[in-house]
C-alpha positions as a printed NumPy array, in Angstrom:
array([[ 16.755, 104.769, -67.369],
       [ 13.162, 105.206, -66.393],
       [ 12.255, 106.105, -70.004],
       [ 13.985, 102.886, -71.236],
       [ 12.213, 100.698, -68.87 ],
       [  8.935, 102.297, -69.774],
       [  9.658, 101.846, -73.419],
       [ 10.488,  98.172, -72.838],
       [  7.525,  97.365, -70.794],
       [  5.226,  99.004, -73.361],
       [  6.75 ,  96.745, -76.097],
       [  7.026,  93.614, -74.014],
       [  3.323,  92.919, -73.797],
       [  0.768,  92.191, -76.662],
       [ -2.671,  93.645, -76.436],
       [ -5.341,  90.955, -76.327],
       [ -8.76 ,  92.342, -75.457],
       [-10.521,  95.148, -73.258],
       [-11.73 ,  93.907, -69.875],
       [-14.482,  96.524, -69.426],
       [-17.884,  96.823, -71.336],
       [-17.398, 100.629, -72.238],
       [-16.202, 102.502, -75.283],
       [-13.394, 104.094, -73.486],
       [-11.464, 101.429, -71.764],
       [ -8.514, 101.752, -69.448],
       [ -8.213,  98.159, -68.478],
       [ -6.89 ,  95.502, -70.917],
       [ -5.877,  91.964, -71.12 ],
       [ -2.242,  91.589, -72.223],
       [  0.283,  88.812, -72.819],
       [  3.835,  88.818, -72.152],
       [  5.523,  88.163, -75.573],
       [  8.484,  86.215, -74.277],
       [  6.731,  83.891, -71.891],
       [  3.06 ,  83.984, -72.928],
       [  1.999,  84.989, -69.382],
       [ -1.238,  86.749, -69.162],
       [ -1.596,  90.024, -67.351],
       [ -3.729,  93.031, -66.839],
       [ -2.709,  96.569, -68.029],
       [ -4.356,  99.462, -66.493],
       [ -3.972, 103.135, -67.387],
       [ -4.266, 105.176, -63.979],
       [ -4.47 , 108.654, -62.702],
       [ -1.864, 110.05 , -60.793],
       [ -3.444, 109.404, -57.479],
       [ -4.001, 105.722, -58.636],
       [ -0.511, 105.554, -59.734],
       [  0.839, 106.453, -56.043],
       [ -1.592, 104.053, -54.732],
       [ -0.415, 101.098, -56.952],
       [  3.175, 101.76 , -56.134],
       [  2.363, 101.251, -52.388],
       [  0.581,  98.242, -53.367],
       [  3.506,  96.858, -55.354],
       [  5.777,  97.521, -52.465],
       [  3.503,  95.753, -50.011],
       [  1.925,  92.797, -51.715],
       [ -1.008,  90.928, -50.044],
       [ -2.259,  87.402, -50.789],
       [ -5.923,  88.762, -51.265],
       [ -4.827,  91.309, -53.944],
       [ -3.649,  90.543, -57.516],
       [ -0.004,  90.925, -57.677],
       [  1.253,  94.167, -59.37 ],
       [  4.332,  93.393, -61.581],
       [  5.173,  96.855, -62.68 ],
       [  4.193, 100.486, -62.572],
       [  5.569, 102.865, -65.149],
       [  5.007, 106.288, -66.866],
       [  5.139, 106.849, -70.5  ],
       [  4.206, 110.127, -72.521],
       [  2.641, 111.723, -69.48 ],
       [  0.305, 108.841, -68.766],
       [  0.618, 106.209, -65.953],
       [  0.318, 102.452, -66.231],
       [  0.384,  99.338, -64.067],
       [  0.833,  95.731, -65.042],
       [ -0.992,  93.397, -62.68 ],
       [ -1.61 ,  89.649, -62.197],
       [ -4.528,  88.096, -64.322],
       [ -6.389,  86.136, -61.749],
       [ -8.193,  83.052, -63.115],
       [-11.523,  82.29 , -61.551],
       [-15.226,  83.634, -61.07 ],
       [-16.327,  86.721, -59.715],
       [-19.063,  86.731, -57.13 ],
       [-21.343,  88.267, -59.72 ],
       [-20.853,  85.57 , -62.172],
       [-21.507,  82.802, -59.568],
       [-24.831,  84.433, -58.533],
       [-25.769,  85.026, -62.225],
       [-25.306,  81.365, -62.975],
       [-27.995,  80.525, -60.483],
       [-26.018,  79.654, -57.213],
       [-26.04 ,  81.32 , -53.851],
       [-23.207,  80.906, -51.422],
       [-23.293,  78.422, -48.48 ],
       [-22.932,  79.861, -45.09 ],
       [-19.487,  78.513, -44.583],
       [-18.383,  79.59 , -47.845],
       [-19.687,  83.095, -47.229],
       [-17.965,  83.339, -43.92 ],
       [-14.662,  82.177, -45.364],
       [-14.667,  84.698, -48.115],
       [-15.991,  87.662, -46.083],
       [-13.233,  87.014, -43.522],
       [-10.671,  86.98 , -46.323],
       [-12.065,  90.407, -47.512],
       [-11.721,  91.743, -43.997],
       [ -8.324,  90.808, -43.886],
       [ -7.292,  92.629, -47.095],
       [ -9.375,  95.619, -46.006],
       [ -7.703,  95.778, -42.776],
       [ -4.431,  95.786, -44.673],
       [ -5.576,  98.554, -46.976],
       [ -7.048, 100.679, -44.283],
       [ -3.739, 100.682, -42.255],
       [ -2.217, 102.026, -45.513],
       [ -4.81 , 104.841, -45.593],
       [ -6.406, 103.355, -48.72 ],
       [-10.296, 103.342, -48.853],
       [-11.442, 100.89 , -51.699],
       [-14.867, 102.313, -52.327],
       [-15.971,  99.786, -54.724],
       [-16.736,  96.486, -52.999],
       [-18.909,  94.914, -55.308],
       [-19.657,  91.286, -56.497],
       [-17.893,  92.161, -59.886],
       [-14.689,  93.279, -58.216],
       [-14.067,  90.129, -56.204],
       [-12.721,  87.177, -57.995],
       [-12.675,  83.666, -56.171],
       [ -9.663,  81.854, -57.691],
       [ -9.614,  78.208, -58.645],
       [ -8.005,  77.421, -55.18 ],
       [-10.723,  79.372, -53.46 ],
       [ -8.755,  82.381, -52.657],
       [-10.496,  85.719, -52.677],
       [ -8.847,  88.437, -54.799],
       [-10.066,  92.1  , -54.429],
       [ -9.595,  93.749, -57.976],
       [-10.128,  97.051, -59.481],
       [ -8.869, 100.063, -57.548],
       [-10.406, 102.434, -60.259],
       [-12.244, 104.668, -57.628],
       [ -9.946, 103.775, -54.51 ],
       [ -8.598, 106.767, -52.819],
       [ -6.323, 107.904, -49.768],
       [ -8.366, 108.87 , -46.664],
       [ -8.494, 112.486, -46.286],
       [-10.046, 113.184, -42.822],
       [-10.248, 116.954, -43.005],
       [-12.566, 117.087, -46.086],
       [-16.381, 117.494, -45.508],
       [-17.079, 115.315, -48.496],
       [-15.52 , 113.478, -51.433],
       [-14.286, 115.63 , -54.313],
       [-15.371, 113.099, -56.804],
       [-18.508, 111.253, -56.333],
       [-18.425, 107.812, -57.593],
       [-19.781, 104.322, -56.631],
       [-21.921, 101.327, -57.533],
       [-25.61 , 101.999, -56.83 ],
       [-26.828,  99.529, -54.234],
       [-23.467,  98.716, -52.984],
       [-21.976, 102.233, -52.267],
       [-22.952, 104.099, -49.093],
       [-24.702, 107.596, -49.042],
       [-21.46 , 109.337, -48.382],
       [-19.951, 108.489, -51.766],
       [-22.724, 110.414, -53.456],
       [-22.14 , 113.584, -51.613],
       [-23.564, 113.045, -48.168],
       [-20.202, 113.083, -46.264],
       [-16.718, 111.961, -46.304],
       [-15.636, 108.461, -47.186],
       [-13.542, 106.393, -44.499],
       [-13.142, 102.859, -43.48 ],
       [-16.937, 102.647, -42.501],
       [-17.771, 103.118, -46.359],
       [-15.913,  99.864, -47.107],
       [-17.882,  98.316, -44.236],
       [-21.235,  99.453, -45.584],
       [-20.435,  97.646, -48.967],
       [-19.135,  94.678, -47.379],
       [-22.503,  94.307, -45.343],
       [-24.34 ,  94.72 , -48.673],
       [-22.15 ,  92.115, -50.223],
       [-22.5  ,  89.645, -47.36 ],
       [-26.381,  89.812, -47.81 ],
       [-25.933,  89.471, -51.582],
       [-24.003,  86.327, -51.418],
       [-26.503,  84.626, -49.086],
       [-29.812,  85.935, -50.806],
       [-28.975,  87.091, -54.358],
       [-30.593,  90.328, -53.316],
       [-29.712,  93.771, -51.939],
       [-30.704,  94.418, -48.203],
       [-33.326,  96.963, -49.369],
       [-34.981,  94.028, -51.2  ],
       [-34.523,  91.258, -48.681],
       [-32.404,  90.814, -45.597],
       [-30.873,  87.438, -45.065],
       [-33.052,  85.169, -42.765],
       [-29.883,  83.566, -41.386],
       [-29.978,  84.98 , -37.621],
       [-26.118,  84.559, -37.534],
       [-25.756,  87.283, -40.128],
       [-28.903,  89.378, -40.235],
       [-27.909,  91.814, -37.273],
       [-24.333,  92.268, -38.665],
       [-25.791,  93.159, -42.09 ],
       [-28.172,  95.656, -40.639],
       [-25.445,  97.351, -38.481],
       [-22.958,  97.374, -41.541],
       [-25.593,  99.042, -43.649],
       [-26.804, 101.855, -41.331],
       [-27.124, 105.274, -43.204],
       [-25.205, 106.944, -40.527],
       [-21.674, 105.823, -40.485],
       [-21.498, 106.325, -36.726],
       [-24.021, 103.507, -36.283],
       [-21.866, 101.102, -38.341],
       [-18.985,  98.848, -37.004],
       [-16.161, 101.376, -36.344],
       [-13.446,  99.33 , -37.923],
       [-12.863,  96.306, -40.089],
       [-11.307,  94.55 , -36.983],
       [-14.573,  95.058, -35.071],
       [-16.597,  93.492, -37.912],
       [-14.051,  90.648, -37.997],
       [-14.579,  90.064, -34.264],
       [-18.433,  90.013, -34.772],
       [-18.109,  87.383, -37.645],
       [-15.975,  85.255, -35.736],
       [-18.245,  85.379, -32.744],
       [-21.332,  84.382, -34.829],
       [-19.27 ,  81.464, -36.19 ],
       [-18.953,  80.038, -32.696],
       [-22.493,  81.005, -31.602],
       [-24.28 ,  79.72 , -34.747],
       [-22.17 ,  76.748, -35.883],
       [-24.817,  75.782, -38.619],
       [-27.657,  77.351, -40.406],
       [-29.302,  75.132, -42.969],
       [-31.43 ,  77.858, -44.362],
       [-28.371,  79.771, -45.534],
       [-26.223,  76.755, -46.469],
       [-28.431,  75.853, -49.473],
       [-28.378,  77.112, -52.967],
       [-31.42 ,  77.673, -55.127],
       [-33.899,  74.772, -55.323],
       [-32.718,  71.919, -57.72 ],
       [-35.359,  72.801, -60.139],
       [-34.462,  76.474, -60.527],
       [-30.885,  75.353, -60.777],
       [-31.772,  73.069, -63.633],
       [-33.424,  75.92 , -65.424],
       [-30.383,  78.011, -65.286],
       [-28.515,  75.299, -67.276],
       [-31.104,  75.158, -70.002],
       [-30.643,  77.199, -73.186],
       [-32.612,  80.503, -72.944],
       [-32.865,  80.69 , -69.177],
       [-29.363,  81.78 , -68.351],
       [-29.96 ,  85.408, -68.217],
       [-33.555,  85.302, -67.153],
       [-34.735,  87.614, -70.148],
       [-38.331,  87.229, -71.122],
       [-37.544,  87.258, -74.763],
       [-34.9  ,  84.703, -74.511],
       [-37.042,  82.357, -72.289],
       [-39.972,  82.65 , -74.723],
       [-37.836,  81.856, -77.839],
       [-36.425,  78.857, -75.886],
       [-39.815,  77.528, -75.046],
       [-40.795,  77.741, -78.697],
       [-37.617,  75.794, -79.47 ],
       [-38.435,  73.071, -77.028],
       [-41.912,  72.642, -78.305],
       [-40.548,  72.375, -81.851],
       [-38.009,  69.543, -80.807],
       [-40.967,  67.764, -78.961],
       [-43.216,  68.084, -82.18 ],
       [-40.203,  66.737, -84.319],
       [-39.532,  63.839, -81.91 ],
       [-43.295,  62.763, -81.991],
       [-43.691,  63.183, -85.62 ],
       [-40.57 ,  61.061, -86.376],
       [-41.81 ,  58.02 , -84.385],
       [-43.073,  56.301, -87.532],
       [-40.187,  57.333, -89.76 ],
       [-38.803,  54.606, -91.997],
       [-35.03 ,  54.843, -92.408],
       [-32.978,  53.28 , -95.286],
       [-29.917,  52.616, -92.868],
       [-28.943,  51.021, -89.636],
       [-31.142,  49.833, -86.807],
       [-34.381,  51.766, -86.772],
       [-34.322,  52.805, -83.117],
       [-30.55 ,  53.631, -83.015],
       [-30.71 ,  55.584, -86.383],
       [-33.813,  57.445, -85.191],
       [-32.15 ,  58.608, -81.862],
       [-28.835,  59.411, -83.769],
       [-30.749,  61.77 , -86.035],
       [-32.555,  63.592, -83.347],
       [-29.564,  63.852, -80.988],
       [-26.924,  64.832, -83.479],
       [-29.005,  66.769, -86.04 ],
       [-31.454,  68.549, -83.652],
       [-30.695,  68.217, -79.966],
       [-27.007,  68.788, -79.925],
       [-27.207,  71.973, -82.292],
       [-29.901,  73.372, -80.318],
       [-27.536,  72.924, -77.231],
       [-24.684,  74.426, -78.865],
       [-26.231,  77.431, -80.161],
       [-28.455,  77.883, -76.971],
       [-25.474,  77.788, -74.687],
       [-26.602,  74.605, -72.883],
       [-25.247,  74.53 , -69.276],
       [-24.039,  77.843, -69.814],
       [-20.777,  76.404, -71.211],
       [-19.82 ,  79.853, -72.687],
       [-18.968,  81.096, -69.113],
       [-16.405,  78.239, -68.717],
       [-14.35 ,  79.287, -71.806],
       [-11.682,  81.785, -70.575],
       [-12.45 ,  85.239, -71.862],
       [-15.303,  84.022, -74.305],
       [-17.355,  87.077, -73.864],
       [-14.414,  89.225, -74.916],
       [-13.881,  87.272, -78.258],
       [-14.719,  88.903, -81.489],
       [-18.304,  87.935, -82.403],
       [-17.226,  86.302, -85.496],
       [-14.807,  83.943, -83.476],
       [-17.795,  83.083, -81.274],
       [-19.964,  82.234, -84.262],
       [-17.182,  80.213, -85.814],
       [-16.606,  78.151, -82.824],
       [-20.289,  77.314, -82.56 ],
       [-20.349,  76.438, -86.261],
       [-17.345,  74.216, -85.803],
       [-19.138,  72.329, -82.874],
       [-22.174,  71.982, -85.219],
       [-20.073,  70.55 , -87.961],
       [-18.401,  68.157, -85.574],
       [-21.839,  67.006, -84.439],
       [-22.93 ,  66.565, -88.016],
       [-19.976,  64.64 , -88.842],
       [-20.437,  62.089, -86.04 ],
       [-23.922,  61.545, -87.771],
       [-22.34 ,  61.233, -91.201],
       [-19.885,  58.68 , -89.942],
       [-22.801,  56.527, -88.336],
       [-24.536,  56.509, -91.647],
       [-21.237,  55.716, -93.576],
       [-20.335,  52.923, -91.273],
       [-23.942,  51.294, -91.769],
       [-23.508,  51.607, -95.614],
       [-20.098,  49.836, -95.483],
       [-21.557,  46.916, -93.232],
       [-24.665,  46.523, -95.407]])
């Protein structure tokens, strides 16, 4: 019966694309053939398989729902909910810091789910901005249990040393055994990152409501951190009462910096991209100025002039330059094959050109 179920599940979903930027990928976006429902398929180790079976039996609102777990040909798999939303990493990369109120709400939600996991003996070990999705209805979803493990209190250190540099505590790199306080360390780093866009080693948040909590969470010696998630929750709720408002932490980047992140060439803050975009802007300015005395054979001179500039130069520049970072708002755009991404941009360009062509055609008919 188990083999029949496994074979059915393997054939019930269509593979769409990998969800990790690596050659060997164990996580894929899939679609249920009968309903079109999106899901995530993960290939697991045996220990992860046991962990996912527990999470399937005991669901939590801040975890992606686990539809099925199964074994096939000696390999272990899980089918989980696909969460629609942005990761914290994507939000920061797009130029926005989190408000004080938003940060507190999301961190407290993470505390709730970590408390749940820790009571089941599960240590996540990878609390990072890329592993936390904020859904469209502002619910935090903790994803990716790729390096999660069950607590093993009698071991002097972890047998497998894994973690994300900057967010993982020292004990995950061979300096001790991971436990609940390891997740507390990562949560403290995340708290600081949401407020400042930087790691604590680079800049501690100036928000007095949080700076002390961040420092205690990120102590090198686990004994000096909060002893449990519940203790951290209590401290966060206390600072919520003691410091009801903190303008310095509630703001995002300055408006000018926010505007820059929307302009083509400035999204990823890469020097070469910025240089090329500046040259592009200069070219557009030169084209605009040099066309002021242009005599056109159709339409109103002023209207035609701006129609040409907008639909033949400005709009294509925005399309191919990813103006407003619109690519980030197209679901799974980064996972599309390169040819599809190019074809979409070419289609948008042709649509822009067709508007200009239609304008010229209308004026020809009128005249």
